[in-house]
PDB file of C-alpha atoms in Angstrom:
ATOM      1  CA  VAL A1299      -0.025   0.019   0.087  1.00 35.00           C
ATOM      2  CA  TYR A1300       0.921   3.825  -0.303  1.00 38.00           C
ATOM      3  CA  LEU A1301       0.973   7.023   1.208  1.00 44.00           C
ATOM      4  CA  VAL A1302       0.325   9.949  -0.688  1.00 45.00           C
ATOM      5  CA  GLY A1303      -0.056  13.880   0.210  1.00 47.00           C
ATOM      6  CA  LEU A1304       0.901  17.494  -0.069  1.00 50.00           C
ATOM      7  CA  HIS A1305       3.136  19.417   2.283  1.00 48.00           C
ATOM      8  CA  GLU A1306       2.792  23.309   2.295  1.00 50.00           C
ATOM      9  CA  PHE A1307       3.215  26.497   4.445  1.00 50.00           C
ATOM     10  CA  SER A1308       0.478  28.197   6.131  1.00 53.00           C
ATOM     11  CA  ASP A1309      -0.275  30.670   3.764  1.00 56.00           C
ATOM     12  CA  GLY A1310      -0.601  27.792   1.235  1.00 56.00           C
ATOM     13  CA  SER A1311       2.830  28.450  -0.766  1.00 55.00           C
ATOM     14  CA  VAL A1312       4.581  25.068  -1.809  1.00 51.00           C
ATOM     15  CA  PRO A1313       8.194  24.357  -0.373  1.00 50.00           C
ATOM     16  CA  MET A1314      10.469  23.091  -2.711  1.00 45.00           C
ATOM     17  CA  LYS A1315      11.907  19.646  -2.300  1.00 45.00           C
ATOM     18  CA  ASN A1316      11.239  19.346   1.334  1.00 49.00           C
ATOM     19  CA  VAL A1317      12.568  16.181   3.160  1.00 49.00           C
ATOM     20  CA  LEU A1318       9.708  14.246   4.877  1.00 51.00           C
ATOM     21  CA  SER A1319      10.428  11.444   7.248  1.00 48.00           C
ATOM     22  CA  LEU A1320       8.033   8.305   7.986  1.00 49.00           C
ATOM     23  CA  PHE A1321       8.451   7.441  11.647  1.00 46.00           C
ATOM     24  CA  GLY A1322       8.722   3.543  12.325  1.00 45.00           C
ATOM     25  CA  ASP A1323       9.604   2.794   8.882  1.00 45.00           C
ATOM     26  CA  HIS A1324      12.660   5.390   8.991  1.00 51.00           C
ATOM     27  CA  ASP A1325      11.806   6.292   5.586  1.00 63.00           C
ATOM     28  CA  LYS A1326      12.522   9.302   3.849  1.00 69.00           C
ATOM     29  CA  THR A1327      11.017  10.898   0.455  1.00 72.00           C
ATOM     30  CA  LYS A1328      11.312  14.366  -0.991  1.00 70.00           C
ATOM     31  CA  THR A1329       8.367  16.570  -2.241  1.00 70.00           C
ATOM     32  CA  ASP A1330       8.214  17.318  -5.922  1.00 71.00           C
ATOM     33  CA  ALA A1331       8.157  21.097  -7.451  1.00 68.00           C
ATOM     34  CA  GLU A1332       4.242  21.129  -6.539  1.00 68.00           C
ATOM     35  CA  GLY A1333       4.660  19.714  -2.822  1.00 65.00           C
ATOM     36  CA  PHE A1334       3.600  16.461  -3.359  1.00 69.00           C
ATOM     37  CA  PHE A1335       4.893  13.292  -1.677  1.00 68.00           C
ATOM     38  CA  ARG A1336       4.294   9.245  -1.769  1.00 70.00           C
ATOM     39  CA  PHE A1337       5.786   6.945  -0.020  1.00 67.00           C
ATOM     40  CA  ASP A1338       5.111   3.005  -1.513  1.00 67.00           C
ATOM     41  CA  SER A1339       5.302  -0.623  -0.039  1.00 63.00           C
ATOM     42  CA  LEU A1340       4.039   0.341   3.006  1.00 60.00           C
ATOM     43  CA  PRO A1341       2.236  -1.932   5.845  1.00 57.00           C
ATOM     44  CA  MET A1342      -1.115  -1.088   6.911  1.00 53.00           C
ATOM     45  CA  GLU A1343      -0.431   0.279  10.088  1.00 52.00           C
ATOM     46  CA  GLN A1344      -0.452   3.776  11.291  1.00 52.00           C
ATOM     47  CA  PHE A1345       2.309   6.137  10.981  1.00 58.00           C
ATOM     48  CA  THR A1346       3.693   9.359  11.325  1.00 63.00           C
ATOM     49  CA  VAL A1347       4.771  11.956   8.516  1.00 65.00           C
ATOM     50  CA  ALA A1348       6.888  14.503   9.750  1.00 64.00           C
ATOM     51  CA  VAL A1349       8.808  17.341   7.967  1.00 64.00           C
ATOM     52  CA  GLY A1350      12.602  17.609   9.146  1.00 61.00           C
ATOM     53  CA  PRO A1351      13.403  15.217  11.941  1.00 57.00           C
ATOM     54  CA  ILE A1352      11.023  13.135  13.967  1.00 52.00           C
ATOM     55  CA  TYR A1353      12.486  14.420  17.357  1.00 52.00           C
ATOM     56  CA  ALA A1354      11.846  17.862  16.404  1.00 56.00           C
ATOM     57  CA  PRO A1355       9.436  18.685  13.252  1.00 58.00           C
ATOM     58  CA  GLU A1356       8.632  21.358  11.771  1.00 59.00           C
ATOM     59  CA  ALA A1357       4.933  19.896  10.850  1.00 60.00           C
ATOM     60  CA  SER A1358       3.547  16.205  11.471  1.00 60.00           C
ATOM     61  CA  VAL A1359       0.833  14.438  11.151  1.00 63.00           C
ATOM     62  CA  GLN A1360      -0.529  10.880  11.937  1.00 60.00           C
ATOM     63  CA  ALA A1361      -1.765   8.732   8.632  1.00 59.00           C
ATOM     64  CA  ILE A1362      -2.742   5.231   7.598  1.00 52.00           C
ATOM     65  CA  PRO A1363      -1.792   4.034   4.006  1.00 51.00           C
ATOM     66  CA  ASP A1364      -4.503   4.468   1.196  1.00 51.00           C
ATOM     67  CA  GLN A1365      -5.552   7.935   2.779  1.00 48.00           C
ATOM     68  CA  SER A1366      -6.293  10.004  -0.223  1.00 48.00           C
ATOM     69  CA  GLU A1367      -6.010  13.428   1.207  1.00 53.00           C
ATOM     70  CA  LEU A1368      -2.785  13.714   3.580  1.00 56.00           C
ATOM     71  CA  LEU A1369      -1.800  17.739   4.497  1.00 58.00           C
ATOM     72  CA  LEU A1370       1.128  18.885   6.229  1.00 55.00           C
ATOM     73  CA  ARG A1371       1.280  22.440   7.482  1.00 58.00           C
ATOM     74  CA  ILE A1372       4.556  23.976   8.615  1.00 54.00           C
ATOM     75  CA  GLY A1373       3.884  24.494  12.489  1.00 53.00           C
ATOM     76  CA  GLU A1374       1.071  22.036  13.111  1.00 56.00           C
ATOM     77  CA  LEU A1375       2.317  19.037  14.765  1.00 54.00           C
ATOM     78  CA  ALA A1376       0.350  15.229  14.899  1.00 55.00           C
ATOM     79  CA  ALA A1377      -0.611  15.088  18.293  1.00 57.00           C
ATOM     80  CA  PRO A1378       0.861  15.917  21.738  1.00 60.00           C
ATOM     81  CA  SER A1379       4.450  14.500  22.187  1.00 73.00           C
ATOM     82  CA  VAL A1380       6.726  13.295  24.618  1.00 83.00           C
ATOM     83  CA  GLU A1381       9.637  15.541  26.044  1.00 86.00           C
ATOM     84  CA  VAL A1382      12.374  13.967  27.886  1.00 92.00           C
ATOM     85  CA  THR A1383      14.834  16.066  30.201  1.00 95.00           C
ATOM     86  CA  GLY A1384      17.251  15.088  32.976  1.00 96.00           C
ATOM     87  CA  ILE A1385      20.584  15.664  33.710  1.00 97.00           C
ATOM     88  CA  VAL A1386      24.023  12.904  33.645  1.00 96.00           C
ATOM     89  CA  THR A1387      26.010  12.616  36.729  1.00 95.00           C
ATOM     90  CA  ARG A1388      28.836  11.321  38.262  1.00 88.00           C
ATOM     91  CA  ALA A1389      27.436   8.370  40.797  1.00 79.00           C
ATOM     92  CA  ASN A1390      30.446   8.602  43.177  1.00 75.00           C
ATOM     93  CA  ASP A1391      29.883  12.421  44.400  1.00 83.00           C
ATOM     94  CA  GLY A1392      27.065  13.863  41.797  1.00 89.00           C
ATOM     95  CA  ALA A1393      29.025  16.208  39.732  1.00 93.00           C
ATOM     96  CA  PRO A1394      27.449  16.555  36.353  1.00 96.00           C
ATOM     97  CA  LEU A1395      29.140  15.209  33.346  1.00 96.00           C
ATOM     98  CA  PRO A1396      28.981  17.348  30.291  1.00 96.00           C
ATOM     99  CA  GLY A1397      29.753  15.977  27.199  1.00 96.00           C
ATOM    100  CA  ALA A1398      27.784  12.691  27.750  1.00 96.00           C
ATOM    101  CA  LYS A1399      25.946  11.434  24.697  1.00 96.00           C
ATOM    102  CA  VAL A1400      22.247  10.496  25.356  1.00 95.00           C
ATOM    103  CA  GLN A1401      20.439   8.344  23.084  1.00 93.00           C
ATOM    104  CA  VAL A1402      16.704   7.494  22.515  1.00 90.00           C
ATOM    105  CA  ASN A1403      15.873   4.299  21.288  1.00 88.00           C
ATOM    106  CA  ARG A1404      12.577   3.182  19.688  1.00 85.00           C
ATOM    107  CA  VAL A1405      11.464  -0.583  20.484  1.00 85.00           C
ATOM    108  CA  SER A1406       9.828  -2.639  18.314  1.00 81.00           C
ATOM    109  CA  ARG A1407       7.771  -5.710  19.688  1.00 80.00           C
ATOM    110  CA  THR A1408       8.278  -8.723  17.865  1.00 75.00           C
ATOM    111  CA  SER A1409       6.249 -12.777  18.076  1.00 71.00           C
ATOM    112  CA  GLY A1410       6.246 -13.977  21.869  1.00 70.00           C
ATOM    113  CA  SER A1411       8.546 -11.684  24.202  1.00 70.00           C
ATOM    114  CA  GLY A1412      11.096 -10.678  21.699  1.00 74.00           C
ATOM    115  CA  TRP A1413      11.981  -7.179  20.876  1.00 76.00           C
ATOM    116  CA  SER A1414      14.498  -4.674  18.768  1.00 76.00           C
ATOM    117  CA  ALA A1415      15.021  -1.380  18.824  1.00 75.00           C
ATOM    118  CA  SER A1416      16.375   1.155  16.820  1.00 75.00           C
ATOM    119  CA  SER A1417      18.196   4.747  17.574  1.00 74.00           C
ATOM    120  CA  VAL A1418      15.918   7.726  17.088  1.00 73.00           C
ATOM    121  CA  HIS A1419      18.231  10.372  18.047  1.00 82.00           C
ATOM    122  CA  GLU A1420      21.450  11.508  19.827  1.00 87.00           C
ATOM    123  CA  VAL A1421      22.077  14.523  22.097  1.00 91.00           C
ATOM    124  CA  GLU A1422      25.149  15.854  24.204  1.00 94.00           C
ATOM    125  CA  THR A1423      24.794  17.185  27.948  1.00 96.00           C
ATOM    126  CA  ASP A1424      25.673  20.514  28.551  1.00 95.00           C
ATOM    127  CA  GLU A1425      28.100  22.018  30.869  1.00 95.00           C
ATOM    128  CA  ASP A1426      25.492  21.396  33.870  1.00 96.00           C
ATOM    129  CA  GLY A1427      25.231  17.579  32.628  1.00 96.00           C
ATOM    130  CA  ARG A1428      21.456  18.619  31.249  1.00 96.00           C
ATOM    131  CA  TYR A1429      20.153  17.368  28.152  1.00 95.00           C
ATOM    132  CA  ARG A1430      16.439  17.202  26.501  1.00 90.00           C
ATOM    133  CA  PHE A1431      14.688  15.627  23.987  1.00 87.00           C
ATOM    134  CA  GLU A1432      11.462  17.226  22.129  1.00 78.00           C
ATOM    135  CA  GLY A1433       8.991  16.581  19.822  1.00 71.00           C
ATOM    136  CA  LEU A1434       9.148  12.310  20.466  1.00 78.00           C
ATOM    137  CA  PRO A1435       5.837  10.676  19.339  1.00 76.00           C
ATOM    138  CA  GLU A1436       4.485   8.595  22.034  1.00 79.00           C
ATOM    139  CA  ALA A1437       5.877   4.803  21.839  1.00 82.00           C
ATOM    140  CA  GLU A1438       7.834   2.437  23.761  1.00 87.00           C
ATOM    141  CA  TYR A1439      11.712   3.637  24.186  1.00 90.00           C
ATOM    142  CA  TYR A1440      14.645   3.031  26.269  1.00 90.00           C
ATOM    143  CA  PHE A1441      17.414   5.591  26.790  1.00 94.00           C
ATOM    144  CA  GLU A1442      20.970   5.496  27.209  1.00 92.00           C
ATOM    145  CA  ALA A1443      23.942   7.836  28.596  1.00 93.00           C
ATOM    146  CA  ILE A1444      27.476   7.269  27.351  1.00 92.00           C
ATOM    147  CA  LEU A1445      30.647   9.044  28.090  1.00 92.00           C
ATOM    148  CA  ASP A1446      34.259   7.704  27.714  1.00 87.00           C
ATOM    149  CA  GLY A1447      35.616   6.123  31.018  1.00 81.00           C
ATOM    150  CA  TYR A1448      32.432   5.620  32.288  1.00 84.00           C
ATOM    151  CA  ALA A1449      30.185   2.427  32.244  1.00 77.00           C
ATOM    152  CA  ARG A1450      26.933   3.118  30.019  1.00 81.00           C
ATOM    153  CA  GLY A1451      23.953   4.041  31.973  1.00 84.00           C
ATOM    154  CA  LYS A1452      20.505   2.196  30.308  1.00 86.00           C
ATOM    155  CA  THR A1453      16.895   2.219  31.492  1.00 89.00           C
ATOM    156  CA  ALA A1454      14.272  -0.765  30.753  1.00 85.00           C
ATOM    157  CA  PRO A1455      12.077  -0.142  27.938  1.00 87.00           C
ATOM    158  CA  GLU A1456       8.772   2.003  29.101  1.00 89.00           C
ATOM    159  CA  VAL A1457       6.038   3.131  26.733  1.00 86.00           C
ATOM    160  CA  GLU A1458       6.079   6.988  27.143  1.00 86.00           C
ATOM    161  CA  GLU A1459       2.718   8.840  26.917  1.00 85.00           C
ATOM    162  CA  ALA A1460       2.586  12.446  26.092  1.00 79.00           C
ATOM    163  CA  GLY A1461       3.871  14.967  28.198  1.00 84.00           C
ATOM    164  CA  VAL A1462       7.152  16.023  30.343  1.00 88.00           C
ATOM    165  CA  LYS A1463       9.129  13.079  31.901  1.00 92.00           C
ATOM    166  CA  GLU A1464      12.555  13.443  34.096  1.00 94.00           C
ATOM    167  CA  LEU A1465      15.111  10.876  33.253  1.00 95.00           C
ATOM    168  CA  HIS A1466      18.248  11.595  35.211  1.00 96.00           C
ATOM    169  CA  PHE A1467      21.341   9.207  34.856  1.00 93.00           C
ATOM    170  CA  ARG A1468      24.134   8.585  37.371  1.00 88.00           C
ATOM    171  CA  LEU A1469      27.190   6.809  35.750  1.00 86.00           C
ATOM    172  CA  TYR A1470      29.794   4.686  37.495  1.00 78.00           C
ATOM    173  CA  GLN A1471      33.204   4.270  36.198  1.00 77.00           C
ATOM    174  CA  ASP A1472      34.112   1.551  33.944  1.00 76.00           C
ATOM    175  CA  ARG A1473      34.639  -1.472  35.698  1.00 80.00           C
ATOM    176  CA  THR A1474      36.607  -4.395  35.414  1.00 85.00           C
ATOM    177  CA  VAL A1475      35.006  -7.651  36.242  1.00 89.00           C
ATOM    178  CA  ARG A1476      37.256 -11.130  36.850  1.00 92.00           C
ATOM    179  CA  ILE A1477      34.946 -14.177  36.354  1.00 94.00           C
ATOM    180  CA  VAL A1478      36.626 -17.420  37.509  1.00 95.00           C
ATOM    181  CA  VAL A1479      35.242 -20.902  36.354  1.00 95.00           C
ATOM    182  CA  ARG A1480      35.599 -24.070  38.465  1.00 95.00           C
ATOM    183  CA  ASP A1481      34.658 -27.347  38.079  1.00 93.00           C
ATOM    184  CA  ALA A1482      32.844 -29.735  40.763  1.00 91.00           C
ATOM    185  CA  ASP A1483      36.295 -30.616  42.218  1.00 92.00           C
ATOM    186  CA  GLY A1484      37.362 -27.078  42.058  1.00 93.00           C
ATOM    187  CA  ASN A1485      39.734 -27.188  39.371  1.00 94.00           C
ATOM    188  CA  PRO A1486      39.898 -24.268  36.185  1.00 95.00           C
ATOM    189  CA  VAL A1487      37.790 -25.271  33.464  1.00 94.00           C
ATOM    190  CA  ALA A1488      39.483 -24.073  30.472  1.00 96.00           C
ATOM    191  CA  GLY A1489      37.329 -22.810  27.224  1.00 95.00           C
ATOM    192  CA  ALA A1490      34.151 -22.280  29.309  1.00 95.00           C
ATOM    193  CA  GLN A1491      31.441 -20.484  27.958  1.00 95.00           C
ATOM    194  CA  VAL A1492      30.688 -17.073  29.688  1.00 95.00           C
ATOM    195  CA  SER A1493      27.620 -14.752  28.970  1.00 94.00           C
ATOM    196  CA  ILE A1494      26.509 -11.706  30.786  1.00 92.00           C
ATOM    197  CA  GLU A1495      22.962 -10.109  30.612  1.00 90.00           C
ATOM    198  CA  ASP A1496      21.637  -6.708  32.174  1.00 81.00           C
ATOM    199  CA  GLU A1497      18.855  -6.600  34.428  1.00 78.00           C
ATOM    200  CA  THR A1498      16.476  -6.213  30.995  1.00 75.00           C
ATOM    201  CA  GLY A1499      17.852  -9.440  30.192  1.00 81.00           C
ATOM    202  CA  GLN A1500      19.592  -8.168  26.996  1.00 79.00           C
ATOM    203  CA  ALA A1501      23.086  -9.774  26.237  1.00 85.00           C
ATOM    204  CA  LEU A1502      26.301  -7.503  27.166  1.00 85.00           C
ATOM    205  CA  MET A1503      29.630  -7.469  24.926  1.00 86.00           C
ATOM    206  CA  ILE A1504      32.195  -8.860  27.223  1.00 89.00           C
ATOM    207  CA  TRP A1505      35.229  -6.492  26.431  1.00 83.00           C
ATOM    208  CA  SER A1506      38.828  -7.547  26.352  1.00 81.00           C
ATOM    209  CA  GLU A1507      41.322  -4.753  27.582  1.00 77.00           C
ATOM    210  CA  GLY A1508      42.435  -4.532  23.768  1.00 75.00           C
ATOM    211  CA  GLY A1509      38.766  -3.366  22.503  1.00 72.00           C
ATOM    212  CA  SER A1510      37.589  -6.487  20.625  1.00 80.00           C
ATOM    213  CA  GLY A1511      34.179  -7.516  22.097  1.00 82.00           C
ATOM    214  CA  ARG A1512      32.368 -10.868  22.096  1.00 86.00           C
ATOM    215  CA  THR A1513      29.684 -12.779  23.717  1.00 88.00           C
ATOM    216  CA  PRO A1514      29.571 -15.605  25.020  1.00 91.00           C
ATOM    217  CA  ALA A1515      33.344 -15.341  25.728  1.00 93.00           C
ATOM    218  CA  ARG A1516      36.033 -18.130  26.785  1.00 94.00           C
ATOM    219  CA  ALA A1517      37.339 -18.973  29.638  1.00 95.00           C
ATOM    220  CA  ASP A1518      41.494 -18.916  29.371  1.00 94.00           C
ATOM    221  CA  ASP A1519      43.742 -21.832  30.501  1.00 95.00           C
ATOM    222  CA  ASP A1520      42.990 -20.801  34.129  1.00 96.00           C
ATOM    223  CA  GLY A1521      39.571 -20.876  33.797  1.00 95.00           C
ATOM    224  CA  VAL A1522      39.061 -16.810  34.030  1.00 95.00           C
ATOM    225  CA  VAL A1523      37.435 -14.481  32.085  1.00 94.00           C
ATOM    226  CA  ILE A1524      38.368 -10.638  32.193  1.00 93.00           C
ATOM    227  CA  ALA A1525      35.613  -8.410  31.241  1.00 90.00           C
ATOM    228  CA  HIS A1526      36.017  -4.673  30.844  1.00 84.00           C
ATOM    229  CA  ARG A1527      33.752  -1.518  30.523  1.00 78.00           C
ATOM    230  CA  MET A1528      31.062  -3.735  32.737  1.00 81.00           C
ATOM    231  CA  PRO A1529      27.896  -1.348  33.539  1.00 74.00           C
ATOM    232  CA  GLY A1530      26.850  -0.620  37.169  1.00 71.00           C
ATOM    233  CA  GLY A1531      23.794  -2.379  38.411  1.00 73.00           C
ATOM    234  CA  PRO A1532      22.251  -5.973  38.484  1.00 81.00           C
ATOM    235  CA  VAL A1533      23.569  -8.355  36.060  1.00 87.00           C
ATOM    236  CA  THR A1534      23.010 -12.205  35.452  1.00 92.00           C
ATOM    237  CA  VAL A1535      26.353 -14.333  34.519  1.00 94.00           C
ATOM    238  CA  GLU A1536      25.513 -17.393  32.867  1.00 95.00           C
ATOM    239  CA  VAL A1537      28.542 -20.150  32.572  1.00 95.00           C
ATOM    240  CA  ARG A1538      28.319 -23.206  30.271  1.00 93.00           C
ATOM    241  CA  GLY A1539      31.362 -25.937  29.976  1.00 93.00           C
ATOM    242  CA  PRO A1540      33.371 -25.763  27.147  1.00 92.00           C
ATOM    243  CA  ARG A1541      31.150 -28.291  25.138  1.00 89.00           C
ATOM    244  CA  GLY A1542      27.714 -26.626  26.295  1.00 84.00           C
ATOM    245  CA  GLY A1543      25.802 -28.507  28.653  1.00 83.00           C
ATOM    246  CA  PRO A1544      23.624 -27.262  31.517  1.00 85.00           C
ATOM    247  CA  SER A1545      24.140 -23.592  32.574  1.00 89.00           C
ATOM    248  CA  ILE A1546      25.171 -22.016  35.613  1.00 93.00           C
ATOM    249  CA  ARG A1547      23.353 -18.660  36.453  1.00 93.00           C
ATOM    250  CA  LYS A1548      24.459 -16.434  38.950  1.00 92.00           C
ATOM    251  CA  SER A1549      22.922 -12.705  39.550  1.00 90.00           C
ATOM    252  CA  ALA A1550      25.427 -10.083  40.521  1.00 86.00           C
ATOM    253  CA  ASN A1551      25.386  -6.282  41.268  1.00 83.00           C
ATOM    254  CA  TRP A1552      28.650  -4.342  40.336  1.00 76.00           C
ATOM    255  CA  SER A1553      27.084  -0.754  41.468  1.00 67.00           C
ATOM    256  CA  ALA A1554      30.183  -0.186  44.207  1.00 60.00           C
ATOM    257  CA  ASP A1555      33.689  -1.008  43.308  1.00 59.00           C
ATOM    258  CA  ILE A1556      35.499  -0.557  40.228  1.00 59.00           C
ATOM    259  CA  GLU A1557      36.861  -4.342  40.248  1.00 69.00           C
ATOM    260  CA  HIS A1558      35.276  -7.416  41.190  1.00 82.00           C
ATOM    261  CA  GLU A1559      35.857 -11.251  41.249  1.00 88.00           C
ATOM    262  CA  LEU A1560      32.749 -13.611  40.641  1.00 90.00           C
ATOM    263  CA  VAL A1561      33.366 -17.554  41.126  1.00 93.00           C
ATOM    264  CA  VAL A1562      31.205 -20.057  39.237  1.00 93.00           C
ATOM    265  CA  GLN A1563      31.552 -23.596  40.002  1.00 93.00           C
ATOM    266  CA  LEU A1564      30.007 -25.968  37.294  1.00 92.00           C
ATOM    267  CA  GLU A1565      28.098 -28.939  38.954  1.00 87.00           C
ATOM    268  CA  ARG A1566      29.453 -32.500  38.405  1.00 81.00           C
ATOM    269  CA  ASP A1567      28.082 -34.283  34.976  1.00 69.00           C
TER     270      ASP A1567
END
């Protein structure tokens, strides 16, 4: 199916070849010389069409494909939008963190309990550690705060409704975690498979000192996995033997110290 329409200014004049975004599909098109536009091959669901960036549109309207008359006027927005504002601070002393990147990610639910996400927009905190997102359509999002030298801050997916919301981040310094895998007799298990999930159930990349990431990671000859750049907060560590088999899951909370050690003992086959 398709979506067509006309884009004009409030006085009826037509802007030349303005860029329009289709939110939800992340498709883009341009108006022609007469202000008309068209999106093709769309699923039958509701979209938001916007002039300019979707996070701060000049105009937007909600539409369903096959709708024959669709008009976008500069300054007119589709519906009440979501505004998110907050401060990013250092966890140990509350000092503001300027220059941190804050990302908003749109969540798409799949069959069962699965979901995927795509980045919608990114801003940087000012000298007071403040950030702001405006003009977000109502949808399910999660937010992340990222700054070199600090563990990434991340929220759980949540449906955001129209209005203003405060969302603050407290970032911990990057932490290094030493995970030791032993067998039932206390001997090191070389090649053991180690995975780590955050509190939302998302798998975390296990970073080496050299900057390469993998998941799962394999224990060395001493049964040890060193994981750098681990986030603060609750996590779940899952360990399997070198050839797979039953797993051992252990909960941990790495919010306090910069260095941690976790010993996991596998059960006897």
